[in-house]
Coordinates of C-alpha atoms in Angstrom, one line a residue:
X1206 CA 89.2 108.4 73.8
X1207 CA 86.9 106.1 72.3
X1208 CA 84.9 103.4 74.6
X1209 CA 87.8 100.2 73.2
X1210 CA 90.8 101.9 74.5
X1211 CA 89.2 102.9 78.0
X1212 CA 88.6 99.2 78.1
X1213 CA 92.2 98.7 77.0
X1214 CA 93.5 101.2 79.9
X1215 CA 91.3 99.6 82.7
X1216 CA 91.0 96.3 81.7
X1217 CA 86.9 96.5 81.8
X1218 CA 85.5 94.8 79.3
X1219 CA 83.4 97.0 76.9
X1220 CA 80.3 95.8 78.6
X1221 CA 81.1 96.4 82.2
X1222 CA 81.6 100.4 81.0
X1223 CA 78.0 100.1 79.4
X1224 CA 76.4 98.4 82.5
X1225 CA 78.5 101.5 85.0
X1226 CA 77.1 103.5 82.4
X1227 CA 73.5 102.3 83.1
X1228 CA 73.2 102.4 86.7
X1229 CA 74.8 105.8 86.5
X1230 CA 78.7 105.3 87.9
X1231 CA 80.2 106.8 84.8
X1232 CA 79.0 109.1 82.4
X1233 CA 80.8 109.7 78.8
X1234 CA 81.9 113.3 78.7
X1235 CA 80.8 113.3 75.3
X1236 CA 79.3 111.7 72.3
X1237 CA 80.6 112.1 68.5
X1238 CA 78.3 112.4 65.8
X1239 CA 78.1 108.9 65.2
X1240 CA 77.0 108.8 68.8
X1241 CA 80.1 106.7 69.9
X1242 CA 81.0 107.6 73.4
X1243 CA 84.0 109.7 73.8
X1244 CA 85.9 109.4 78.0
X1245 CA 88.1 111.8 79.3
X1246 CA 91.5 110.8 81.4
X1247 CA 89.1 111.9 84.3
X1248 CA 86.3 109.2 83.5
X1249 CA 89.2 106.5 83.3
X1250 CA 90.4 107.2 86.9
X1251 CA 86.4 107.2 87.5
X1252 CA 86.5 103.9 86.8
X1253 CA 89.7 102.5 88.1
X1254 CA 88.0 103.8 91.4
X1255 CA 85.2 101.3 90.8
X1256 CA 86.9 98.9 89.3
X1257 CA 89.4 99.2 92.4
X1258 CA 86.0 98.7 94.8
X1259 CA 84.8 95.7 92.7
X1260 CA 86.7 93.2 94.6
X1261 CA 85.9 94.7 98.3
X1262 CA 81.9 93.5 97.6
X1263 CA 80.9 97.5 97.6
X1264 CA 77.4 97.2 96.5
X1265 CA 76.3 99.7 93.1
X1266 CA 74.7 102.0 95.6
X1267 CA 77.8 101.9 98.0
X1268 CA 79.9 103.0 95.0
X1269 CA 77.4 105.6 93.8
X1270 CA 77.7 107.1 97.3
X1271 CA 81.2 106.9 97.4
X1272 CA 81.4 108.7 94.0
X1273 CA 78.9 111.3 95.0
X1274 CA 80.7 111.9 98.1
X1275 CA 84.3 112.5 96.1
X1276 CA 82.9 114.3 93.4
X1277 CA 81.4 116.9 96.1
X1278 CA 84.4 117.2 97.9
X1279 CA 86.4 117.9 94.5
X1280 CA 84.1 120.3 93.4
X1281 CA 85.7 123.5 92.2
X1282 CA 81.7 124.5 94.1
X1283 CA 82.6 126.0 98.0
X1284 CA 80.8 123.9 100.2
X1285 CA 79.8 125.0 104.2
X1286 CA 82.2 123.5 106.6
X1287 CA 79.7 121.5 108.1
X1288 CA 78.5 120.2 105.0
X1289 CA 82.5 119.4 104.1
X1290 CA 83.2 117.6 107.5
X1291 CA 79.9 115.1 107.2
X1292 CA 82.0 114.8 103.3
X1293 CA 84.6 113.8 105.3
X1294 CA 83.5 111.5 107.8
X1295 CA 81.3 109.5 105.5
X1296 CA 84.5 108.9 103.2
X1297 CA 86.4 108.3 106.4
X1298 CA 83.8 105.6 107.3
X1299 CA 84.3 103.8 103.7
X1300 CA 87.7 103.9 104.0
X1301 CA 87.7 101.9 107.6
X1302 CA 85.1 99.3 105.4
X1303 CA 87.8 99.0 102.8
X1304 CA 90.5 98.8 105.1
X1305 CA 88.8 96.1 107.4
X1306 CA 87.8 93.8 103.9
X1307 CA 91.5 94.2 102.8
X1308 CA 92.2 92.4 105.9
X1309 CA 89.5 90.0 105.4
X1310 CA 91.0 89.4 101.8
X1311 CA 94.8 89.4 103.4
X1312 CA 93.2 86.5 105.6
X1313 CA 91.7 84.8 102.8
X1314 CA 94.9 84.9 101.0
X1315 CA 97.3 83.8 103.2
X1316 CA 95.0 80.6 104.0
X1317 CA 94.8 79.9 99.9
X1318 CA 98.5 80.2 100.2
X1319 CA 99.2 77.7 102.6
X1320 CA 96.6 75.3 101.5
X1321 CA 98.4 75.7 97.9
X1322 CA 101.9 75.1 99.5
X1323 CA 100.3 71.8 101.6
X1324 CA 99.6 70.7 97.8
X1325 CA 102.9 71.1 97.1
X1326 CA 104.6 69.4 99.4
X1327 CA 102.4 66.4 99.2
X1328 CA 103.7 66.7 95.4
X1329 CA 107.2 66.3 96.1
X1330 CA 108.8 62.9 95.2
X1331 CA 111.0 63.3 98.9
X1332 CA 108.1 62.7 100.8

């Protein structure tokens, strides 16, 4: 698919894709003739992944990392089992960052709520 309806599908806008496509996050799996870039349903979940980091605060390089280490662990490539297990444990160790900002954001959303919910009631014509 064409470059418009992966922005469509992830809701990125056309220049986010060009800027992961920059810094190296997402690659097209191919060009047409006309050199438009052609993504695959594999570099649309590529970027629902970042997109899915974006509001965590994972740095570019946190999410390269993260990439790399998911790529090497899908890899069709056999790796050593020591090599898999540090895979593993760095992976493990973003998860328990992602896990600990959800709660940060879970936090942050339940204060916005109430403060929204104070505005409300000082709204209401019974009080």
């Amino acid at each position: 698919m064409q470059i418009g309806e992966v922005a469509e599908r992830t809701g990125l806008s056309l220049r986010t894709i060009r800027h992961y496509e920059e810094v190296g996050l997402v690659v097209p799996s191919a060009r047409t003739k006309g050199g438009f870039r052609l993504y695959t349903a594999a570099d649309v979940d590529r970027l629902m992944v970042i997109r899915r980091m974006k509001p965590l605060d994972f740095s570019l390089e946190e999410m390269r990392d993260l990439l790399s280490i998911t790529d090497r662990l899908a890899s069709d490539r056999p790796l050593p089992d020591a090599e898999r297990e540090r895979l593993r444990e760095r992976l493990d160790a973003y998860r328990k960052v992602a896990d600990a900002r959800c709660e940060t954001l879970r936090a942050q959303l339940m204060a916005a709520e109430d403060f929204a919910a104070t505005l409300r009631r000082r709204l209401d014509p019974r009080n």
